[in-house]
Each structure stands twice: as C-alpha cells, then as structure tokens.
XYZ file of N, CA, C and O in Angstrom:
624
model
N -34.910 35.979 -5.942
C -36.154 35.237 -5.866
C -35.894 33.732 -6.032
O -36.373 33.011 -5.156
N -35.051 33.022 -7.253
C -34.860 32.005 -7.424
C -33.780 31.573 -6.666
O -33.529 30.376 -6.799
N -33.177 32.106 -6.025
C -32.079 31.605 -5.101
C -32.790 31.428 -3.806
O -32.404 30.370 -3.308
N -34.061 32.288 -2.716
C -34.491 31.744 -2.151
C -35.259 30.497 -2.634
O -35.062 29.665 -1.749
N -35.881 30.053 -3.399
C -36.792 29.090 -3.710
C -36.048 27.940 -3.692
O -36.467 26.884 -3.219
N -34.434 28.164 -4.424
C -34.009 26.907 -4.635
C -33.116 26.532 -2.870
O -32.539 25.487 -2.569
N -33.284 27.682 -2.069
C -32.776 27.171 -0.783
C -33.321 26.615 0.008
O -32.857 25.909 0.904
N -35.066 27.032 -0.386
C -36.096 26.397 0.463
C -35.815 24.941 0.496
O -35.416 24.141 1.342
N -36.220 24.900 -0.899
C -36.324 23.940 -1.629
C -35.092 22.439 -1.006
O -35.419 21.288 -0.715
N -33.772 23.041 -0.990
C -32.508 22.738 -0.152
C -32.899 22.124 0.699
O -33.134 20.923 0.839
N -33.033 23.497 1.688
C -33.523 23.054 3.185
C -34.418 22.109 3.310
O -34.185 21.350 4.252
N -35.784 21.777 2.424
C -36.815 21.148 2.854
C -36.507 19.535 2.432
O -37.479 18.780 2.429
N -35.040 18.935 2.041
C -34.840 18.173 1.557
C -34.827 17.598 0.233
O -34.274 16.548 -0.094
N -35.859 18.828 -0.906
C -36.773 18.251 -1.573
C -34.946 17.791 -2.748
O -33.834 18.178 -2.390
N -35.202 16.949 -4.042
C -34.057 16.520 -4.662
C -33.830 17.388 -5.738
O -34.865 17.861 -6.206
N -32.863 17.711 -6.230
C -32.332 18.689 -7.407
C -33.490 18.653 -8.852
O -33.828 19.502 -9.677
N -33.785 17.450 -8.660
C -34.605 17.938 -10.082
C -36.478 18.115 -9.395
O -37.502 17.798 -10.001
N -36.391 18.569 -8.327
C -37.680 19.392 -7.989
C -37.496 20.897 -8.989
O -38.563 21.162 -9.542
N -36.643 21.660 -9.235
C -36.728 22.451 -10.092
C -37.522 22.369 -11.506
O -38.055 23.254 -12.174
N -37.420 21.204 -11.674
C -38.583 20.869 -12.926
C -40.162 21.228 -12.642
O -40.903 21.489 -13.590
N -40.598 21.227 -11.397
C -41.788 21.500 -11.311
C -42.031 22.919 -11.328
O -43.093 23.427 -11.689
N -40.812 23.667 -10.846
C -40.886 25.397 -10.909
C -41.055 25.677 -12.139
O -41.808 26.576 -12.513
N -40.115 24.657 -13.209
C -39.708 25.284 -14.310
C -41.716 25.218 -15.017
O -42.463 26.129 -15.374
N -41.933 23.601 -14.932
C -43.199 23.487 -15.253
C -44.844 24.875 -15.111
O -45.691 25.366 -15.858
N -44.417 24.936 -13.613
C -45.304 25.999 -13.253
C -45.163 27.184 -14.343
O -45.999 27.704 -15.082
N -43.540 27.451 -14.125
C -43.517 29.072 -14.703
C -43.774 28.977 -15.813
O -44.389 29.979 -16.178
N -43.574 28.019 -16.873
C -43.596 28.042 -18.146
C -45.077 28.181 -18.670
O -45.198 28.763 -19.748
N -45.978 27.820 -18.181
C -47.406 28.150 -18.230
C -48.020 29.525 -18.523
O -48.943 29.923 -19.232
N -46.994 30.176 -17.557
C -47.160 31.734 -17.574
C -45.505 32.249 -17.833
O -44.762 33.021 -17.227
N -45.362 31.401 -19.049
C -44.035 32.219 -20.138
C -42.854 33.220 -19.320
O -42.249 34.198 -19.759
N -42.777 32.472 -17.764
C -41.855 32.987 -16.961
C -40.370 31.955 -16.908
O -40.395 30.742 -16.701
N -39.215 32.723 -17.134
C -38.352 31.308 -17.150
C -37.892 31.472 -15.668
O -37.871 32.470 -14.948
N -37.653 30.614 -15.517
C -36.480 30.218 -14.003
C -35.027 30.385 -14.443
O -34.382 30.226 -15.480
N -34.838 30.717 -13.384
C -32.984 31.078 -13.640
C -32.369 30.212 -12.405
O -32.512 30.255 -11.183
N -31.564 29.349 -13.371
C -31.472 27.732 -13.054
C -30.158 27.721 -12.308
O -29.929 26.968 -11.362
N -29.282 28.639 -12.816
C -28.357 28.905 -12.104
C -28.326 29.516 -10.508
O -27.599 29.157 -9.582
N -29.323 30.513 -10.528
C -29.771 30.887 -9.231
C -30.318 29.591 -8.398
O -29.690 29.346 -7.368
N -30.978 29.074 -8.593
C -32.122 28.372 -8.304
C -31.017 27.377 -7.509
O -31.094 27.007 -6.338
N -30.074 27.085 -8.389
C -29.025 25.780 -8.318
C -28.303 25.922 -6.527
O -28.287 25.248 -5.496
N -27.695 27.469 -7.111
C -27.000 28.203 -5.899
C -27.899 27.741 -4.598
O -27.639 26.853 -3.786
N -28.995 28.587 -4.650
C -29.355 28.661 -3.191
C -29.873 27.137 -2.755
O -29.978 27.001 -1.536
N -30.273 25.759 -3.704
C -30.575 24.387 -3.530
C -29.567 23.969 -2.623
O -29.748 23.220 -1.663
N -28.255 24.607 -3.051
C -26.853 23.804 -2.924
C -26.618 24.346 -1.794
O -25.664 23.889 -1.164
N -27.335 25.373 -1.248
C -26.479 25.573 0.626
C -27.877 25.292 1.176
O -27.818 25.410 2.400
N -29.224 24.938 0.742
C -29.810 24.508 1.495
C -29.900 23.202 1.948
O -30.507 22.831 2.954
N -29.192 22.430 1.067
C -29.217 21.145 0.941
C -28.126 20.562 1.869
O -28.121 19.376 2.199
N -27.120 21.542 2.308
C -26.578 21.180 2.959
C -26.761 21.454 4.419
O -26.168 20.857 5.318
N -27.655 22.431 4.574
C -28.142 22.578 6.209
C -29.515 21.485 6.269
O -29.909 21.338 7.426
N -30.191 20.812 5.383
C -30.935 19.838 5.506
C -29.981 18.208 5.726
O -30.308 17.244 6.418
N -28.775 18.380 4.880
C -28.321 16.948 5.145
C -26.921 16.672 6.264
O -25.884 16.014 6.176
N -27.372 17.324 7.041
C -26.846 16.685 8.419
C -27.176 15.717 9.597
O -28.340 15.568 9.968
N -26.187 15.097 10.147
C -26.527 13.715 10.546
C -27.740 14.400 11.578
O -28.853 13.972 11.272
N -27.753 15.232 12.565
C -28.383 15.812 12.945
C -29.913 15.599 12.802
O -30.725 15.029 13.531
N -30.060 16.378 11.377
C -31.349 16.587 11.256
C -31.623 15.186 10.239
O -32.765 15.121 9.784
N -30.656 14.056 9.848
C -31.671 12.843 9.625
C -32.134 11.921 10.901
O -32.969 11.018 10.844
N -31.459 12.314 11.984
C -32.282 11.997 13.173
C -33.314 12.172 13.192
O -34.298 11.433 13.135
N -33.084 13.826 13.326
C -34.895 14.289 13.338
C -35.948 13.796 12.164
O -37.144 13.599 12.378
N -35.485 13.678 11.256
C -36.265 13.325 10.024
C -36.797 11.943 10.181
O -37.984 11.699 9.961
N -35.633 10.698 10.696
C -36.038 9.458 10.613
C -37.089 9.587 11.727
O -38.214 9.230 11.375
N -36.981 9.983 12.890
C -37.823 9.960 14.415
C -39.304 10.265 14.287
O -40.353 9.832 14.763
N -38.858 11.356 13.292
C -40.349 12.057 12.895
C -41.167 11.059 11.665
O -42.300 11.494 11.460
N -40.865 9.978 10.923
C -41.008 8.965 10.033
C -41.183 9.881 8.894
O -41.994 9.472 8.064
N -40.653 10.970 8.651
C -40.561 11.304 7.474
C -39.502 10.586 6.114
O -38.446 10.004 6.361
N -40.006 10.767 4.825
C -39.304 9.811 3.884
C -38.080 11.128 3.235
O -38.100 12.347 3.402
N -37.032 10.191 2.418
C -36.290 11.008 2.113
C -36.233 10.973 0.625
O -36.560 9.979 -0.024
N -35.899 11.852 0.214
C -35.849 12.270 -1.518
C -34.375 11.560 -2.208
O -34.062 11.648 -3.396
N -33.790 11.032 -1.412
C -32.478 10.308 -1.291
C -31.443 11.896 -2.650
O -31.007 11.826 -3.799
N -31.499 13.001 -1.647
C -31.420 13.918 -2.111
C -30.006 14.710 -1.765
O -29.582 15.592 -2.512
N -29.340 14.318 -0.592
C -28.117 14.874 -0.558
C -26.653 14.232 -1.368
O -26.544 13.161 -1.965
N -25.755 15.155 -1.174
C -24.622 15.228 -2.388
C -23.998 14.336 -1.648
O -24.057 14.043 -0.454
N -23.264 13.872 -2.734
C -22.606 12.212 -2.190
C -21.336 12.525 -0.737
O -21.247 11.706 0.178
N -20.554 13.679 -0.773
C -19.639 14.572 0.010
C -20.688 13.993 1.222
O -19.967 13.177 1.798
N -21.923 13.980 1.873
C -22.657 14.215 3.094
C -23.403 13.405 2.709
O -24.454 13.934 3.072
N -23.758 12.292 2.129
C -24.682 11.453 2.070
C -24.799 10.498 3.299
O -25.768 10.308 4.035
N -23.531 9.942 3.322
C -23.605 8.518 4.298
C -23.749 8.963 5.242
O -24.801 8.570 5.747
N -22.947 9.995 6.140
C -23.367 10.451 7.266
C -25.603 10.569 7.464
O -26.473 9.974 8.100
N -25.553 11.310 6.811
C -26.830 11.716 6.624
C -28.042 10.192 7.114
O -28.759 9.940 8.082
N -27.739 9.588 5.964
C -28.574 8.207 5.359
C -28.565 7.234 6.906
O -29.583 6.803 7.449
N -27.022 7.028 7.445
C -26.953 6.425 8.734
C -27.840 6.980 9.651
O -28.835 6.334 9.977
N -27.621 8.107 10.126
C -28.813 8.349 11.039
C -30.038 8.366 10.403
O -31.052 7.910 10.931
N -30.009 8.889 9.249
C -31.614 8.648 8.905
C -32.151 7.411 9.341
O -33.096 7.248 10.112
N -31.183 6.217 8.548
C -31.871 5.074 9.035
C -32.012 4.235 10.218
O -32.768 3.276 10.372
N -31.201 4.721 11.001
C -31.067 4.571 12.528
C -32.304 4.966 13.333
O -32.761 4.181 14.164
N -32.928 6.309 13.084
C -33.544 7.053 13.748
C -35.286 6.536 12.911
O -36.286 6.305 13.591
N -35.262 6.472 11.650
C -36.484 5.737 11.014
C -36.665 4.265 11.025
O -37.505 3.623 10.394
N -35.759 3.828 11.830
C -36.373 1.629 12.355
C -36.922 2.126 14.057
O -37.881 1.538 14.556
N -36.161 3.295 14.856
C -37.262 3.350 15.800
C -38.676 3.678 15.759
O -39.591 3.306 16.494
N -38.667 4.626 14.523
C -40.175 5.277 14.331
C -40.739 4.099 13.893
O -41.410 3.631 14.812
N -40.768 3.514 13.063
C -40.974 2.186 12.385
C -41.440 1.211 13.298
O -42.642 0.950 13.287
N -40.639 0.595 14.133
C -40.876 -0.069 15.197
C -41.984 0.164 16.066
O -42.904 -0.538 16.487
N -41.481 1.862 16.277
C -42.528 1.978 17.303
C -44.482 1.835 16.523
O -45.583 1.371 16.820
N -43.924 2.452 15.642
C -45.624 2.192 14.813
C -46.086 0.818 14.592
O -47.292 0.650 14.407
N -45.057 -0.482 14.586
C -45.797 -1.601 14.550
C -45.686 -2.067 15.902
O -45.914 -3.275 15.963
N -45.445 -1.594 16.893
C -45.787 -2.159 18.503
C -47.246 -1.638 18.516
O -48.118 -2.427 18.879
N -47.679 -0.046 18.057
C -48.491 0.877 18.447
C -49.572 -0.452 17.631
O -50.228 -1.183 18.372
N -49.655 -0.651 15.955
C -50.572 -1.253 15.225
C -50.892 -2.773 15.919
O -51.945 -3.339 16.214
N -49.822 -3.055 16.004
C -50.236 -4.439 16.819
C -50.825 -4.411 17.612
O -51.684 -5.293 17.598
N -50.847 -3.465 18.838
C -51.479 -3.525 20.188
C -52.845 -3.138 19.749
O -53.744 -3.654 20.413
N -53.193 -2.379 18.821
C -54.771 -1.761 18.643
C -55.478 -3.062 17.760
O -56.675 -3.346 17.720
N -54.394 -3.720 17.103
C -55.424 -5.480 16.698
C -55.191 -6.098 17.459
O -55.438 -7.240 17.072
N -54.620 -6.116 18.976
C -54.868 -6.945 19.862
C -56.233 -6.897 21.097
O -56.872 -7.739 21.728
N -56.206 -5.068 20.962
C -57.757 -4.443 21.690
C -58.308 -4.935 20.907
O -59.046 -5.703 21.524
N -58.569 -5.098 19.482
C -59.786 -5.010 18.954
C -60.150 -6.569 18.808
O -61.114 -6.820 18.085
N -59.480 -7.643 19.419
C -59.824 -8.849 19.289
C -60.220 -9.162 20.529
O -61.191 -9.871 20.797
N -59.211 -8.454 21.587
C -59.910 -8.778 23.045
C -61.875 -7.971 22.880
O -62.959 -8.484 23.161
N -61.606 -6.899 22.442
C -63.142 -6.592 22.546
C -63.959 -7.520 21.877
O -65.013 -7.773 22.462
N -63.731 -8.180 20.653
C -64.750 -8.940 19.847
C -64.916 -10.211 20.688
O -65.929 -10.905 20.606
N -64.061 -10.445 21.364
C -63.775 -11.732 22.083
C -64.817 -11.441 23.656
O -65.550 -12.342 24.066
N -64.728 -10.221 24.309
C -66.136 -9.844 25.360
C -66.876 -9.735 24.760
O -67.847 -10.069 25.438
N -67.339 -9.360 23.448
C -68.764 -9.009 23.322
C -69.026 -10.577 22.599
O -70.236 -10.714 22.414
N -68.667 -11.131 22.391
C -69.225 -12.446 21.819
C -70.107 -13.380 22.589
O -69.852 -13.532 23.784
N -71.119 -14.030 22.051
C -71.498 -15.256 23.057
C -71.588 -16.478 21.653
O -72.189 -17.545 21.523
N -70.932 -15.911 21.014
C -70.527 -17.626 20.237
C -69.567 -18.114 20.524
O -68.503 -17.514 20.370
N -69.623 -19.350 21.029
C -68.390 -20.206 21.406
C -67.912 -20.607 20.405
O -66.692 -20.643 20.568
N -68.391 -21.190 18.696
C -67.124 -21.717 18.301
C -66.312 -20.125 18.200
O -65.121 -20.011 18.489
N -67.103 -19.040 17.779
C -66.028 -17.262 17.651
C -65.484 -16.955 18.595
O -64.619 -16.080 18.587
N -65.871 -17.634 19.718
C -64.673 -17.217 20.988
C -63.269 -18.401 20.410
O -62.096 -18.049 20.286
N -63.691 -19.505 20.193
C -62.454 -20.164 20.272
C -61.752 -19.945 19.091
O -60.619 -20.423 19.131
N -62.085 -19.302 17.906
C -61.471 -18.510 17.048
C -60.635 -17.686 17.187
O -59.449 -17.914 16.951
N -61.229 -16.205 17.728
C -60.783 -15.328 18.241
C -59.580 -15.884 19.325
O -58.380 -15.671 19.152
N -60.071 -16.531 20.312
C -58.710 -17.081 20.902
C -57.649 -17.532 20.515
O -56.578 -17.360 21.098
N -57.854 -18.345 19.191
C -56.549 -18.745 18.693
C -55.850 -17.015 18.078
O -54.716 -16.739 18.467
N -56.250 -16.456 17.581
C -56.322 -15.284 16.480
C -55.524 -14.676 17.650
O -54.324 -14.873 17.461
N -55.913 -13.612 19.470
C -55.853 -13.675 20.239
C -54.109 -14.206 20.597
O -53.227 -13.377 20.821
N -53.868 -15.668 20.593
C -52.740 -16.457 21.092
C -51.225 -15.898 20.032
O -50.053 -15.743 20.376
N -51.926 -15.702 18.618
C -51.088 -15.928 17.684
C -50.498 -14.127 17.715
O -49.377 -13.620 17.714
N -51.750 -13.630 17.739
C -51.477 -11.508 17.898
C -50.700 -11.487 19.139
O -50.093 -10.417 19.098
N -50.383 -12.128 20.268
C -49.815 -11.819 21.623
C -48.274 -12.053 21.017
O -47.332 -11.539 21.621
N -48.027 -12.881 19.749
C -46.640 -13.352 19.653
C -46.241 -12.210 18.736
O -45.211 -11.606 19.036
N -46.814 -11.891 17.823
C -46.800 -10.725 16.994
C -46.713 -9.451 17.878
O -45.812 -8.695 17.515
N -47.473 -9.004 19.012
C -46.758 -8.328 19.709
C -45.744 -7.846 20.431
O -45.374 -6.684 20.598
N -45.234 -9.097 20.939
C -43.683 -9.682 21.546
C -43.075 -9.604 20.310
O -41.913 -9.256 20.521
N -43.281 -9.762 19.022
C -42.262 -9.318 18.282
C -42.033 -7.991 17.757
O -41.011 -7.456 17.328
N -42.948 -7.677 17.860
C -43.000 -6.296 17.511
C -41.997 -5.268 18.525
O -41.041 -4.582 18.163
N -42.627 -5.440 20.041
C -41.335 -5.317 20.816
C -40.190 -5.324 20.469
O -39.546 -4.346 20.092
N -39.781 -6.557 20.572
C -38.481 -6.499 20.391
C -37.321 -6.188 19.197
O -36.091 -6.141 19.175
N -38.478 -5.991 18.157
C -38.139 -4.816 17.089
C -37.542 -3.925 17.592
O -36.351 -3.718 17.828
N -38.797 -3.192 17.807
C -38.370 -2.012 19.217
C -37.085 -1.518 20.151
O -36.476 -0.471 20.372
N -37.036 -3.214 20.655
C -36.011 -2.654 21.832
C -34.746 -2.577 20.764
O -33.900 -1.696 20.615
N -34.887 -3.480 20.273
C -33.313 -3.520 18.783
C -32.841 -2.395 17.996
O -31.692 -2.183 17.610
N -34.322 -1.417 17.738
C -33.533 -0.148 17.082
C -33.707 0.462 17.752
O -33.613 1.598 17.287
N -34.010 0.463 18.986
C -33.755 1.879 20.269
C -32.319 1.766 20.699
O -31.573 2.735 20.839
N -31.895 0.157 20.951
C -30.527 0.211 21.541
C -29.332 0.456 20.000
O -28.237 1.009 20.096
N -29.970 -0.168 18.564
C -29.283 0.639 17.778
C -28.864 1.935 17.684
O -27.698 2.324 17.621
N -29.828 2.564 17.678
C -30.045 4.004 18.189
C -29.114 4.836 19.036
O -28.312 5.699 18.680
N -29.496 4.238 20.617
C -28.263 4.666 21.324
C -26.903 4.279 21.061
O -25.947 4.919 21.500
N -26.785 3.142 20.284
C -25.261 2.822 20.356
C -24.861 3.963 19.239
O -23.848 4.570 19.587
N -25.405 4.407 17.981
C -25.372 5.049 16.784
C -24.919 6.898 17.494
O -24.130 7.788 17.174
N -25.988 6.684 18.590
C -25.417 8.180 19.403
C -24.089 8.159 20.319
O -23.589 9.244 20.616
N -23.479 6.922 20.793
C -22.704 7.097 21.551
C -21.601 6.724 20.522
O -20.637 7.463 20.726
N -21.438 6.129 19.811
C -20.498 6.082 18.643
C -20.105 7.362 17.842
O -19.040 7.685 17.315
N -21.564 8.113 17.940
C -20.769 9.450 16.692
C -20.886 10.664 17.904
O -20.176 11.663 17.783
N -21.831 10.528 19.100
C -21.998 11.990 19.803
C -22.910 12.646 19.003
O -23.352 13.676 19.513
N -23.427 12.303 17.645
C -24.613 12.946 17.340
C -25.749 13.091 18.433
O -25.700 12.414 19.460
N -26.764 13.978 18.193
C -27.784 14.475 18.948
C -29.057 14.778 17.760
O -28.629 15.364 16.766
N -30.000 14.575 17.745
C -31.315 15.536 17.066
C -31.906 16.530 17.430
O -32.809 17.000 16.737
C-alpha cells in the first residue's frame, strides 16, 4: 500500500518530504505509515518522473517543479525543464500582451474622446513595443529549445 503511494507520489514529481502530509493524515486516525516502504516506491518513482524527457514535457506544459529529484539526475532534468518552461513562459507573455493590445485597440474604436484617443494612442505605441518584445522572447527560447534538442537528441 505504502510503496504504491510513495511511487505515485515519485512519479507525480511531488518532493520526499510530501510523506509528511500522509504521515499527518494517518495520524489523525492513529494509522502509522511505513516510511521505509513509502521511501522505496518514492525512490523508483522519482526516477521515472526525473528524466530529461519528461522535464520537457513538464516545462512545455508550464507546470512548476518541487525541485524534487536526486542530485545523480537533477541537472539533466532541471536543463530541460528550464529550456522547455522559457518557451511556455514566453509564449504566455506574447499571448498576455496581444489581449492588452485588443483591449486598447477596442477602447480606442469605441471612444469619441479625443484627449482618450490620444492617450490610448500613446498607451497603444508603447504596448506594440512590448509586444515585439515579447516576441522575441519567444523566438530566443524556441531556438534555445531547438538547439537544447539537437545538442542532447532529447525528445518530450
């Protein structure tokens, strides 16, 4: 029982002292955890969670990490993580920027105040540069990215 939990647990990234919350739960209802079990199955799940592999998938997907794998597989791990989480990243501030750039072009048609148009226009001039940067955020950890895949042959 405690050897699946602590593999889930492994697998799902979560960090070694997540067992404290089992222990917490059970102790409520005067159940102990068997820590040794628990340990076991953490320790091979943790290692099918910390592959460069799946911190691809993890960073891509903008999920956060428990900074949870064993030092043996860390760096591998952490590199793609962070390789693969400045594209997600990126891409979410191209995505945020562009929706405060709709939402100024719209305030900017529906207006008939001229000094709020020439507001908005400056506001408008200054969000178009913030977008272009945001871009090129973008293009910087996508081509990080690929270079990070053609350097190791990793895949997600």
């Amino acid at each position: 029982r405690y050897l699946r939990l602590g593999f889930d647990d492994g697998q799902a990234g979560r960090h070694s002292s997540h067992v404290d919350l089992h222990r917490q739960a059970c102790q409520r209802y005067n159940v102990p955890v068997d820590m040794s079990e628990w340990r076991q199955g953490w320790e091979r799940g943790i290692r099918q969670y910390c592959t460069p592999q799946n911190g691809l998938n993890e960073g891509r997907a903008g999920r956060s990490y428990a900074n949870s794998c064993p030092a043996d597989v860390r760096a591998d791990f952490e590199d793609a993580f962070r390789v693969a989480k400045a594209v997600h990243d990126a891409r979410a501030a191209v995505d945020r920027e562009n929706r405060e750039m709709d939402d100024l072009l719209r305030k900017l048609r529906e207006t008939e105040d001229r000094d709020e148009a020439r507001k908005l226009e400056t506001e408008i001039s200054v969000k178009r540069d913030a977008v272009r940067n945001a871009e090129r955020r973008l293009r910087d950890a996508e081509r990080n990215y690929d270079f990070y895949i053609y350097e190791t042959g990793v895949r997600g």
